[in-house]
mmCIF file of C-alpha atoms and ligand atoms in Angstrom:
data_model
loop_
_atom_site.group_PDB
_atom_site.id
_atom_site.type_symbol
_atom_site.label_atom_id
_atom_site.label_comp_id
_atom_site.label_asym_id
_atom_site.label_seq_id
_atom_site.Cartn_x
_atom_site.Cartn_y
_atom_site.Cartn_z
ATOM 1 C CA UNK A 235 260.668 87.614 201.503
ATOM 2 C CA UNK A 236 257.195 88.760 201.198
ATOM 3 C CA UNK A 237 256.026 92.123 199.162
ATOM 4 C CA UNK A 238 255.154 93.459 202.606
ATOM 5 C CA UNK A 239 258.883 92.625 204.162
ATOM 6 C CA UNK A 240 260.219 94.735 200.726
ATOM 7 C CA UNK A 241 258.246 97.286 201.144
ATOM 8 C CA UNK A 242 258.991 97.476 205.368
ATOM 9 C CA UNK A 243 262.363 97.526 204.080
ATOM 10 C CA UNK A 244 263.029 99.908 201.500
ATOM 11 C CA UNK A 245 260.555 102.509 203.945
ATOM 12 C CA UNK A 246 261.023 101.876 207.726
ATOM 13 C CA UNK A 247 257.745 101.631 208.484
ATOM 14 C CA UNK A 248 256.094 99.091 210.952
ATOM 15 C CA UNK A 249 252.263 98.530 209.009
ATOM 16 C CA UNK A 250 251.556 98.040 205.751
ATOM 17 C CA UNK A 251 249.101 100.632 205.763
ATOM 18 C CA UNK A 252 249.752 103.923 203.616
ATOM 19 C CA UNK A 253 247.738 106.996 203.924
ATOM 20 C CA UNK A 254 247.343 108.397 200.217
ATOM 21 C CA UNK A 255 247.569 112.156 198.803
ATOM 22 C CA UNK A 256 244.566 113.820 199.629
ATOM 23 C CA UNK A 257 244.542 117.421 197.801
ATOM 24 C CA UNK A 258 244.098 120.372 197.128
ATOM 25 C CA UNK A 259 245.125 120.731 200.989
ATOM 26 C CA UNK A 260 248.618 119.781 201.973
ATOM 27 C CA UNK A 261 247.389 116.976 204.837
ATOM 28 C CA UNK A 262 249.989 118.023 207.359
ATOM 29 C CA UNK A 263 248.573 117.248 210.612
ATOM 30 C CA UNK A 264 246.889 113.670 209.179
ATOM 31 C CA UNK A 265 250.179 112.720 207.499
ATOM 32 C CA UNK A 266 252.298 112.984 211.069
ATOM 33 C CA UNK A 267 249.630 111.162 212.861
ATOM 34 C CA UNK A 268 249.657 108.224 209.989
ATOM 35 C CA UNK A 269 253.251 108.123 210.228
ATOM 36 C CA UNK A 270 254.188 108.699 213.950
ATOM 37 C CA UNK A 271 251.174 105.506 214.573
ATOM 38 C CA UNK A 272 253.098 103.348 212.144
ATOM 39 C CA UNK A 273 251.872 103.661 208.671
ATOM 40 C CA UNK A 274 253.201 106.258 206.286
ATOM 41 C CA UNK A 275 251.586 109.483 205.977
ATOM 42 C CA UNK A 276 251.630 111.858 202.884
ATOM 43 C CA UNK A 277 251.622 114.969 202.324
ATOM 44 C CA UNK A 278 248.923 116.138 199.614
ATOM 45 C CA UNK A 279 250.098 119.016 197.006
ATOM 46 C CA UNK A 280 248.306 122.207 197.403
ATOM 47 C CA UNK A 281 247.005 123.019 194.645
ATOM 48 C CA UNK A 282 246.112 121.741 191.390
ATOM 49 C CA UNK A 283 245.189 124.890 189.370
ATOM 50 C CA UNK A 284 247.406 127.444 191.451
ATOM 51 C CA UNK A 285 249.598 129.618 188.932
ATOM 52 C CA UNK A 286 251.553 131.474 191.294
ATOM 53 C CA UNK A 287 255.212 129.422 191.361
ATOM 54 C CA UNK A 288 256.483 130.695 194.540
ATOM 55 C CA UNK A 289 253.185 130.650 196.425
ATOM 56 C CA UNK A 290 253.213 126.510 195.346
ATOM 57 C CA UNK A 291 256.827 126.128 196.790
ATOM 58 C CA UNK A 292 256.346 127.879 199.781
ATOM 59 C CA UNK A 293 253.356 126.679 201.418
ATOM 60 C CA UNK A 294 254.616 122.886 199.571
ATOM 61 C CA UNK A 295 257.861 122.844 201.824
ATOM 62 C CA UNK A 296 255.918 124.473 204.585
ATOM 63 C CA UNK A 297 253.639 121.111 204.555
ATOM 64 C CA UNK A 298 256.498 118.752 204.444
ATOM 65 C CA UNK A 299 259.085 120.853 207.093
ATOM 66 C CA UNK A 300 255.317 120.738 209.637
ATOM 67 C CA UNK A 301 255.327 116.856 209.344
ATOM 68 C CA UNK A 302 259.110 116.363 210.317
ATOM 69 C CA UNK A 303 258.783 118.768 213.106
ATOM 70 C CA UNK A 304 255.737 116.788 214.407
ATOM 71 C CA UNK A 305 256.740 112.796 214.065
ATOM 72 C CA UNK A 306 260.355 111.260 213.765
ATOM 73 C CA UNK A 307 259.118 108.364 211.681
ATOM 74 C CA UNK A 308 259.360 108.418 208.208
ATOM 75 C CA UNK A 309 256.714 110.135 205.359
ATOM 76 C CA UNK A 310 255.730 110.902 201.675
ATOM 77 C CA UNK A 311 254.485 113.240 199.474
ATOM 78 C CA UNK A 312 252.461 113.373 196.722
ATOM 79 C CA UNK A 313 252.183 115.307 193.440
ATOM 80 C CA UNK A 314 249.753 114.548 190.991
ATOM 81 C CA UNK A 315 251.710 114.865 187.391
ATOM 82 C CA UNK A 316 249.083 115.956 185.000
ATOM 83 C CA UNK A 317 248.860 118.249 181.787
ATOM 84 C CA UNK A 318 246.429 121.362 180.709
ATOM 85 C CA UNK A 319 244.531 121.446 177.774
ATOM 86 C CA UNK A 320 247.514 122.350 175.486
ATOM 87 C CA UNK A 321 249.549 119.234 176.433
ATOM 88 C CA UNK A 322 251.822 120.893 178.780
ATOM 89 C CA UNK A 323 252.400 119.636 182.341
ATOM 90 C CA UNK A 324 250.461 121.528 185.422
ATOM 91 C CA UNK A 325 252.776 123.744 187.308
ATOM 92 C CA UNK A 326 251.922 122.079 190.547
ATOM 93 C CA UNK A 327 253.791 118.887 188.968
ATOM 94 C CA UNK A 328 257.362 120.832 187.855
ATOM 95 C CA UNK A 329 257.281 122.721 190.877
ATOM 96 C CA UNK A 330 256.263 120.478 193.461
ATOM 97 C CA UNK A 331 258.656 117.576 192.653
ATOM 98 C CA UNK A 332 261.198 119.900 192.453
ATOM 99 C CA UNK A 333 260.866 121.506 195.561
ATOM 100 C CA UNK A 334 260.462 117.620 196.986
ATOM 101 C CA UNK A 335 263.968 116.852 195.494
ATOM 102 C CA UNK A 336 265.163 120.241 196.956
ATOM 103 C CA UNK A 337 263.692 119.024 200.560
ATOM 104 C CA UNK A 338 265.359 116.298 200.246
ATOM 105 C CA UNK A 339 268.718 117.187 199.547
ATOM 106 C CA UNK A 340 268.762 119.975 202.166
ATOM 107 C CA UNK A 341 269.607 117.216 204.391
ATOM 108 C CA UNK A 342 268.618 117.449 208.408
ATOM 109 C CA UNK A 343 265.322 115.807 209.442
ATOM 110 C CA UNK A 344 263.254 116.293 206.428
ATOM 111 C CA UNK A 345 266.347 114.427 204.574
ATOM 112 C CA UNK A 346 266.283 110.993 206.834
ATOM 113 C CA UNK A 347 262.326 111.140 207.177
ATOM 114 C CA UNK A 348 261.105 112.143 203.593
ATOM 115 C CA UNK A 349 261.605 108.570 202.098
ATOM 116 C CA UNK A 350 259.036 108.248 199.060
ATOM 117 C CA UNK A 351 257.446 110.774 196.017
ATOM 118 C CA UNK A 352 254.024 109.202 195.196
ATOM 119 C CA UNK A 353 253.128 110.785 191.797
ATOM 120 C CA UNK A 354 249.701 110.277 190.545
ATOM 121 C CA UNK A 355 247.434 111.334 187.148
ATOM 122 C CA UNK A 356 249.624 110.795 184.454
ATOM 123 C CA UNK A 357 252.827 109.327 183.550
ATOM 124 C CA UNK A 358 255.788 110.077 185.568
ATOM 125 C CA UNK A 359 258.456 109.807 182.738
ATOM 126 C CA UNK A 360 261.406 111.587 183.229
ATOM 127 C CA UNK A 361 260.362 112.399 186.788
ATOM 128 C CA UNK A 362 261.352 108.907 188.043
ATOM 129 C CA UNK A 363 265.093 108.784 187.337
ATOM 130 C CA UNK A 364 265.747 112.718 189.013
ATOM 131 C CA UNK A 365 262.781 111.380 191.756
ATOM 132 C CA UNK A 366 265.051 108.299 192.928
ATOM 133 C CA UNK A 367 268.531 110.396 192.143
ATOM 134 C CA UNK A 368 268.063 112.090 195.201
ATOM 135 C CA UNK A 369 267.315 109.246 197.301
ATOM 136 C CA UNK A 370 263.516 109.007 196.992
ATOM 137 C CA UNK A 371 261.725 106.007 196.946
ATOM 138 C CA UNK A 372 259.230 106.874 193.480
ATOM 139 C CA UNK A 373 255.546 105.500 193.788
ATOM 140 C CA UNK A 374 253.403 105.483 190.734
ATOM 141 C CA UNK A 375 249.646 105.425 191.558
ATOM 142 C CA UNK A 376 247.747 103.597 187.838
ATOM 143 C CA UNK A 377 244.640 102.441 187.760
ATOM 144 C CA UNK A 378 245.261 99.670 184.693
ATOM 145 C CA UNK A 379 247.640 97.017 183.849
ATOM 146 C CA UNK A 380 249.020 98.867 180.943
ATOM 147 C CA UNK A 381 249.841 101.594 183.000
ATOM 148 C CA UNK A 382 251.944 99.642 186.163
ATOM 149 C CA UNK A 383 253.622 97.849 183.455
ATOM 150 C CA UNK A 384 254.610 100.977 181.811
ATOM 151 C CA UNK A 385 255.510 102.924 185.281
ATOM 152 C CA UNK A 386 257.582 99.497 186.100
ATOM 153 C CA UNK A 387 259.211 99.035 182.701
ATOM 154 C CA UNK A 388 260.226 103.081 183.350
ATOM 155 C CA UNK A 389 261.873 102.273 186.919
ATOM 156 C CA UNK A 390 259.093 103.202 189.542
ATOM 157 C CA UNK A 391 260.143 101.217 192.974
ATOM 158 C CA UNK A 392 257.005 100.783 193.700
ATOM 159 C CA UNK A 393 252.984 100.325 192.126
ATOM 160 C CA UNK A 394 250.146 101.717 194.280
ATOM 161 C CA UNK A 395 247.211 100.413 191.698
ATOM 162 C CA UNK A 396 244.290 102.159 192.495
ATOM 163 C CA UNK A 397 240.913 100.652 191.453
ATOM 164 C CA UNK A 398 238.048 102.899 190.387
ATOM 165 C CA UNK A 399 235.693 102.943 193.376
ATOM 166 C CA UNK A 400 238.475 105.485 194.639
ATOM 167 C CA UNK A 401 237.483 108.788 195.702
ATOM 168 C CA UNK A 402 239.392 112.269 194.365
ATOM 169 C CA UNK A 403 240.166 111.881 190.693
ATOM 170 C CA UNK A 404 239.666 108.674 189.141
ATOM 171 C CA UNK A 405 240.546 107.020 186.141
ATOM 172 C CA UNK A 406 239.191 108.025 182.733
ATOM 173 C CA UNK A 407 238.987 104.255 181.875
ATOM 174 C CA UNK A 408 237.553 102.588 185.525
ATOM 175 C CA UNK A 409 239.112 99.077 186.356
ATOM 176 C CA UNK A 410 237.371 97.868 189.759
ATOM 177 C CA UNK A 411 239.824 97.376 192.801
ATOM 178 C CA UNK A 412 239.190 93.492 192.693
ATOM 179 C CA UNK A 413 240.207 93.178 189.068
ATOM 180 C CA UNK A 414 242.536 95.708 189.004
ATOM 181 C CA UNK A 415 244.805 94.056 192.033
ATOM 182 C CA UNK A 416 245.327 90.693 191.271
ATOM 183 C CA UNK A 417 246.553 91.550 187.779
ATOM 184 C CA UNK A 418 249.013 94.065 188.875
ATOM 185 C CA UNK A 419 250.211 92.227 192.046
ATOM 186 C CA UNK A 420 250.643 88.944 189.083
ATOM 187 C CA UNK A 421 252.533 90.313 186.842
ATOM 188 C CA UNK A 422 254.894 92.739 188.293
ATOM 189 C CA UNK A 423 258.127 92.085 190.048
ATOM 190 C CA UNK A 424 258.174 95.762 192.619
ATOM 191 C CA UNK A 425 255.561 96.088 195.637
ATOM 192 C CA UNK A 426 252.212 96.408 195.099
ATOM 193 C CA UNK A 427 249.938 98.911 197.485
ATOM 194 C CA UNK A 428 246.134 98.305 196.774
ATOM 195 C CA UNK A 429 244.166 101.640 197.199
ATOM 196 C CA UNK A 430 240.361 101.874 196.582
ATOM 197 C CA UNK A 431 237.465 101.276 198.389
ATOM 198 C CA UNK A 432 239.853 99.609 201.561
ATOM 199 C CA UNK A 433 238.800 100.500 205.005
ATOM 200 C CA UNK A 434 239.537 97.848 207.283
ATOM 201 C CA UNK A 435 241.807 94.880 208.376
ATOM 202 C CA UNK A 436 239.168 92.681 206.076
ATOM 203 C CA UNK A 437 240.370 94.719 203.031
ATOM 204 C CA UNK A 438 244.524 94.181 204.442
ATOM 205 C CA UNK A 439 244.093 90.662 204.513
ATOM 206 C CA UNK A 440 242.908 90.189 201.812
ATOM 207 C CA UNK A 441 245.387 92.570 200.067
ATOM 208 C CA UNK A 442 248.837 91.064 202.034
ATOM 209 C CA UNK A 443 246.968 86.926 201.293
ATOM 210 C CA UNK A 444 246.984 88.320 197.715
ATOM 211 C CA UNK A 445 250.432 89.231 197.637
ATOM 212 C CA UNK A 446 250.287 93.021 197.923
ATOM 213 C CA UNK A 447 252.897 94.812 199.987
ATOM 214 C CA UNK A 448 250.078 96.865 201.952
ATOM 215 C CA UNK A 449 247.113 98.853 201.516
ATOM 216 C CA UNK A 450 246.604 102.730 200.992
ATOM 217 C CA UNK A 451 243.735 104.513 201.744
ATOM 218 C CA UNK A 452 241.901 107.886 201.600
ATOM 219 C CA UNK A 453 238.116 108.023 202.380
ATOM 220 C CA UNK A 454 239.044 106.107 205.541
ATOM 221 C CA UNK A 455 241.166 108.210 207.162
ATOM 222 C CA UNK A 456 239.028 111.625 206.391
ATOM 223 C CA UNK A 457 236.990 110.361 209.164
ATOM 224 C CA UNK A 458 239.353 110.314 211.867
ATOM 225 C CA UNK A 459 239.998 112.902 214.736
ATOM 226 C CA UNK A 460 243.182 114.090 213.279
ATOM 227 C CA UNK A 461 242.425 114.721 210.081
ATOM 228 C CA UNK A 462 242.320 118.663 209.617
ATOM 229 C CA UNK A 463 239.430 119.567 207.052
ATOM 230 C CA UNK A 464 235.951 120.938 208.725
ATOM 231 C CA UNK A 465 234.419 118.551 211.506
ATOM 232 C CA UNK A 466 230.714 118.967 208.610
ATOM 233 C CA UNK A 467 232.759 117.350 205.730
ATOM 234 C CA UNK A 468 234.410 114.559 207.685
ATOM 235 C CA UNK A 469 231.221 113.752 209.535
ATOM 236 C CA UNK A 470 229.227 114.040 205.959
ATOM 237 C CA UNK A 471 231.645 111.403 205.469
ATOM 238 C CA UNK A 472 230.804 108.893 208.091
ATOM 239 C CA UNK A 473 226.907 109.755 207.381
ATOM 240 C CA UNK A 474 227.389 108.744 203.784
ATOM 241 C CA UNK A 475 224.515 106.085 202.724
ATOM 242 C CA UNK A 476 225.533 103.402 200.048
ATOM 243 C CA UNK A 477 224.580 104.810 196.736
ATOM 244 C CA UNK A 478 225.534 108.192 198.014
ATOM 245 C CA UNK A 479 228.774 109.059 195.408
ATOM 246 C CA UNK A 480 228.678 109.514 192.089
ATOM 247 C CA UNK A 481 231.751 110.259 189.548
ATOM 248 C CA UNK A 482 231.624 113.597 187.853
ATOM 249 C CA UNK A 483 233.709 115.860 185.738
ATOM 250 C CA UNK A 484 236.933 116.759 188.357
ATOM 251 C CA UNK A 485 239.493 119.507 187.835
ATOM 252 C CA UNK A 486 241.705 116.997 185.175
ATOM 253 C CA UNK A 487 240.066 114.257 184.959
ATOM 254 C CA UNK A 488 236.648 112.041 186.209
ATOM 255 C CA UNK A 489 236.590 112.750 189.869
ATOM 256 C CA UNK A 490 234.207 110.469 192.669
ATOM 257 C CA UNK A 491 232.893 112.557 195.200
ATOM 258 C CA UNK A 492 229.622 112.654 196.934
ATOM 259 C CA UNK A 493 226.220 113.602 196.138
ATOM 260 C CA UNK A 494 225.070 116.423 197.430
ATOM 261 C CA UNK A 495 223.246 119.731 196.187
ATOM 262 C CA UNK A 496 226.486 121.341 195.308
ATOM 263 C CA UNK A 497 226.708 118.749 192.872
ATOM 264 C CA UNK A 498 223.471 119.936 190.674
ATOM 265 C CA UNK A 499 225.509 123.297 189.946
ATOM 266 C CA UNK A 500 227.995 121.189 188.559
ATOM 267 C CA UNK A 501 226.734 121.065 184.407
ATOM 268 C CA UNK A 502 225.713 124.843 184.717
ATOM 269 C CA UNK A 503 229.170 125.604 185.908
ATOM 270 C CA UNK A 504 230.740 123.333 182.655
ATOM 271 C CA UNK A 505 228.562 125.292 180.000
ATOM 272 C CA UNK A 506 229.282 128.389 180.798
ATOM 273 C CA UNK A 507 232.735 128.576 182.354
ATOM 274 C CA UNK A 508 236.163 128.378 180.097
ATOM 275 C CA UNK A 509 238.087 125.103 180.916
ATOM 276 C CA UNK A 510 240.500 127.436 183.228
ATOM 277 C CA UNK A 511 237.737 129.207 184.694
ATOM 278 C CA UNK A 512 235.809 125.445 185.498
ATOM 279 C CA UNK A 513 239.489 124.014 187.276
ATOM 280 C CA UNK A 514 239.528 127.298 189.015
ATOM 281 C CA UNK A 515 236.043 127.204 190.553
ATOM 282 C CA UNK A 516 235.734 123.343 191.043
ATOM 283 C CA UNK A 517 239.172 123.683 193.086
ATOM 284 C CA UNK A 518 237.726 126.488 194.748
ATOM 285 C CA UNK A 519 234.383 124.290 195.685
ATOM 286 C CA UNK A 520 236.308 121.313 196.816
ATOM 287 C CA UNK A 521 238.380 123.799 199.249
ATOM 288 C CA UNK A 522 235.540 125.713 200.524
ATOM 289 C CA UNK A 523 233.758 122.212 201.869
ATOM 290 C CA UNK A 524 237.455 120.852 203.266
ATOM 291 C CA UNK A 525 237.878 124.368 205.158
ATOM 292 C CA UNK A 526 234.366 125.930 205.888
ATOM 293 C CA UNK A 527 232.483 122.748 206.030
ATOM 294 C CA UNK A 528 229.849 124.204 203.319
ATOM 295 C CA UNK A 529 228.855 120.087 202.478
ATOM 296 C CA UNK A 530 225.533 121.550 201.106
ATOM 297 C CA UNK A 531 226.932 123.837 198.108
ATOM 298 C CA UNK A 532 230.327 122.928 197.894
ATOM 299 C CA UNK A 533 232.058 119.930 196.448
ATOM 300 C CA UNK A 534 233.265 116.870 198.355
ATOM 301 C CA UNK A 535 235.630 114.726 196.777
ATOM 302 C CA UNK A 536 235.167 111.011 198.264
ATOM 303 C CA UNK A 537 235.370 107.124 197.908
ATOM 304 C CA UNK A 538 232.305 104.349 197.595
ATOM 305 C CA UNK A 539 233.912 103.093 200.913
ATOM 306 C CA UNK A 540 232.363 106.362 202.882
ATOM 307 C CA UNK A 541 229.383 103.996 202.932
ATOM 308 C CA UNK A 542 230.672 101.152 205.246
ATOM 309 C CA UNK A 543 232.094 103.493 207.708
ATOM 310 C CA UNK A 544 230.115 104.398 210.511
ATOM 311 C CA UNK A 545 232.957 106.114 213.186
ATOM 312 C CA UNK A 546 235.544 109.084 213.580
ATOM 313 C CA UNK A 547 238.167 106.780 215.565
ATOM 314 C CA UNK A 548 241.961 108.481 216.129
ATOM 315 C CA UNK A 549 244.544 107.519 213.634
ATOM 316 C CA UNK A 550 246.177 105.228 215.859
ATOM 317 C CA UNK A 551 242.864 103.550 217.184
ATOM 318 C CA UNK A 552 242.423 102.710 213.768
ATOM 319 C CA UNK A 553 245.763 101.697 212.520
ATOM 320 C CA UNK A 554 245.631 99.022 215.707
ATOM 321 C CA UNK A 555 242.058 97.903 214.834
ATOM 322 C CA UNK A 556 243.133 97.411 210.962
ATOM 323 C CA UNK A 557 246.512 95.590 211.946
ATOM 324 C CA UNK A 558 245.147 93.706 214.677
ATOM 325 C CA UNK A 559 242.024 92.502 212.287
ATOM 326 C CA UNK A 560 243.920 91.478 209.701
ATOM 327 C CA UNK A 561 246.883 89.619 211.840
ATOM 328 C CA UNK A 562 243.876 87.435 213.329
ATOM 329 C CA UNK A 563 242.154 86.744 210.201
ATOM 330 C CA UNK A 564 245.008 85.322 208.225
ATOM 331 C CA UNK A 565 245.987 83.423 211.631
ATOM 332 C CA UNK A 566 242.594 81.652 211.480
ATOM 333 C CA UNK A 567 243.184 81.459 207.346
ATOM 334 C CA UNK A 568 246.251 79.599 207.932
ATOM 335 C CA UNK A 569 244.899 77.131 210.400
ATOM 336 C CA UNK A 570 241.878 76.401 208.583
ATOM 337 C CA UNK A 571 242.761 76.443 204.944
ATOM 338 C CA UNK A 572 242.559 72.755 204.274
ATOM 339 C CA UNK A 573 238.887 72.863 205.637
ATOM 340 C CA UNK A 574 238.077 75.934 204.323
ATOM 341 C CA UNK A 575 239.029 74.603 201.010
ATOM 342 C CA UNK A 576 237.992 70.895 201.448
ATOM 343 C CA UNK A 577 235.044 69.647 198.991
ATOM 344 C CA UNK A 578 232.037 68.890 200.031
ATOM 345 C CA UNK A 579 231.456 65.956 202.109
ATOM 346 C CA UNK A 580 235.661 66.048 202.496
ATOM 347 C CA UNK A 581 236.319 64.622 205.873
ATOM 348 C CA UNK A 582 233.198 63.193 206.897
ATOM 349 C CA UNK A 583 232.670 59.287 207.877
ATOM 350 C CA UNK A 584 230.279 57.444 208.105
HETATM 351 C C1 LIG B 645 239.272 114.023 199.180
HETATM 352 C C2 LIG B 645 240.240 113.284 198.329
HETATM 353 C C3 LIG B 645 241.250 113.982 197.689
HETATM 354 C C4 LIG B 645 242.183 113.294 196.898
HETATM 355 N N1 LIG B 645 243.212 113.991 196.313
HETATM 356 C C5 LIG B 645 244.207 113.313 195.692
HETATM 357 C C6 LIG B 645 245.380 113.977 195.242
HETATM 358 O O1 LIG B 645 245.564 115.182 195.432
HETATM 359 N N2 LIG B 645 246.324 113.223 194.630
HETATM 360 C C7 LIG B 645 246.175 111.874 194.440
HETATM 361 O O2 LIG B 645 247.069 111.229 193.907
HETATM 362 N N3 LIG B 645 245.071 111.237 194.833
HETATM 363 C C8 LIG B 645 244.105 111.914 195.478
HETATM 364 N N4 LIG B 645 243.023 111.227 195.979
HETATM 365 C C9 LIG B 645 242.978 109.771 195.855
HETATM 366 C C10 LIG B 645 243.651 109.115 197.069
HETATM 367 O O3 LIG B 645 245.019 109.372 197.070
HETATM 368 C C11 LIG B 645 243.465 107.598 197.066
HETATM 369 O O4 LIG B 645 244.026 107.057 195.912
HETATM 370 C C12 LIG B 645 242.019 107.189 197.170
HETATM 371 O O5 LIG B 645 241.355 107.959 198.128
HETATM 372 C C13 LIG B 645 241.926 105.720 197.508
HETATM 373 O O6 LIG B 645 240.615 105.266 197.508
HETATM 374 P P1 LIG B 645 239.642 105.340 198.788
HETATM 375 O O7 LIG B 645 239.152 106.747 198.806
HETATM 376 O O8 LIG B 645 238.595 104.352 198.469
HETATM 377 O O9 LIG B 645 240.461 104.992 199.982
HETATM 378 C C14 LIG B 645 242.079 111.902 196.746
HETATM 379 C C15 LIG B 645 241.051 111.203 197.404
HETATM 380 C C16 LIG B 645 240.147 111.874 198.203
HETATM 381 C C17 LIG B 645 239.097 111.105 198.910
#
């Protein structure tokens, strides 16, 4: 059985194609579209720096009860698990899983459709064994070796290695997507998503010929017609010219977004700001951009890939183009490979 079958398997959905967390905004509306064209969609956490318990538990289950009312096929979530300056964890982790679990266990349509917990940032320890004790799938986004091996030894179902051309927060030490993959995908025994700098059924082929169970993506679907942030921010997207990102001090950790004037406030903002006033204001600059569309002053978290896309299709135009690219290029793979692979001069006579 291939990784893909596994993964079809333990999720019930029909493409290997997984729409990543994409915070701080819950991606409700993007999430149901993912999942009701076949992928699975995921709903992002709200907040990273938000301090208010309640507020994070409210509007968290108010994202995942909006995607269950709006597809029947199954989703995700994600919650980054990361720690503050004094060691401790973020209260967006705690809170958000637990409200997940909580989701979860209530039963009714959120209970059969909410199928996987992605967590992301830091290690998911302890998280794993209470995330699959209620009947989660648990997904453990690394970006190294060390890391999928030590998410794996721990019990994670399921790697989503995510190389550093990524956008959002990115690794603190970068391993490239094409290094990254083939490592994790060889030496671990649980499917393998790819995520990071994949936008198109080139990038699945690849992926599923490598022996990855699918791919999951983020800068790609910000430019679709679903998606919910501000029409200026996912068109900045689409009009993003190769060289045009840059990786820059994010809310917890290195973040790639891209360049823009907001940007240049960026080491001002560092010098003279606490480290709880700086989270606090660069959340608060990444949200005004997603909402207002202020791409000039505000900050927009986003992949290297922005610069190979050049349209705004629906999500289900481009689920079909992705899945129907990739079915015909490993087709032609498999009836070729002996010439594709044949040495020179193989085959010719004279
Ligand atoms: C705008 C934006 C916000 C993101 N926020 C999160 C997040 O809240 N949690 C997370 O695990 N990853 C986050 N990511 C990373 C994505 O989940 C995904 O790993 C990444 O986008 C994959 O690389 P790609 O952008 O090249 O597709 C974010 C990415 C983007 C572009």
């Amino acid at each position: 059985m291939s990784a893909w079958q596994r993964y079809r398997d333990l999720t019930g959905i029909d493409y290997p194609i997984v729409q990543d967390g994409m915070g701080p905004q819950p991606t409700t509306v993007l999430a149901a579209a993912v999942s009701k064209a076949g992928g699975l969609g995921t709903v992002s956490s709200p907040s990273i720096v938000e301090t208010s318990e309640s507020s994070l538990r409210t509007r968290f289950r108010a994202a995942i009860e909006y995607v269950a009312e709006h597809t029947d096929r199954p989703f995700a979530v994600n919650v980054p698990v990361g720690r503050v300056e004094t060691g401790e964890l973020l209260l967006v982790s705690e809170t958000c899983i637990d409200e997940a679990i909580a989701a979860k266990r209530d039963g009714g349509r959120v209970g059969s459709q909410l199928v996987a917990l992605t967590t992301s940032a830091g290690y998911p320890g302890e998280f794993i064994s209470r995330i699959q004790a209620a009947g989660l799938i648990h997904q453990a986004k690394v970006g190294s070796v060390r890391h999928a091996l030590k998410a794996r030894a721990a019990g994670t179902d399921v790697i989503i290695a995510s190389g550093y051309e990524m956008g959002g927060h990115t690794h603190v030490n970068g391993v490239h997507t094409m290094v990254l993959a083939p490592q994790v995908i060889g030496r671990l025994d649980c499917p393998v998503l790819v995520s990071g700098g994949l936008c198109d059924g080139r990038g699945l082929a690849a992926m599923l010929a490598m022996g990855a169970a699918g791919i999951a993506m983020g800068t790609r679907f910000i430019a679709t017609v679903e998606h919910e942030w501000h029409q200026r921010f996912k068109q900045r997207v689409v009009d993003t010219p190769e060289w045009g990102d840059a990786v820059f001090q994010g809310v917890y950790a290195p973040c790639r977004g891209l360049k823009n004037p907001g940007l240049s406030r960026l080491p001002d903002a560092l010098a003279r700001m606490s480290p709880d006033e700086f989270q606090a204001w660069e959340e608060g600059e990444m949200r005004r951009a997603m909402r207002e569309g202020d791409i000039e002053n505000g900050l927009l978290p986003g992949g290297q890939v922005a610069a190979a896309l050049d349209d705004m299709p629906t999500v289900a135009e481009l689920v079909t183009r992705i899945v129907t690219e990739a079915s015909s290029l490993l087709g032609l793979a498999g009836a070729t490979a002996p010439e594709l692979l044949a040495p020179h001069g193989a085959g010719v006579t004279h």
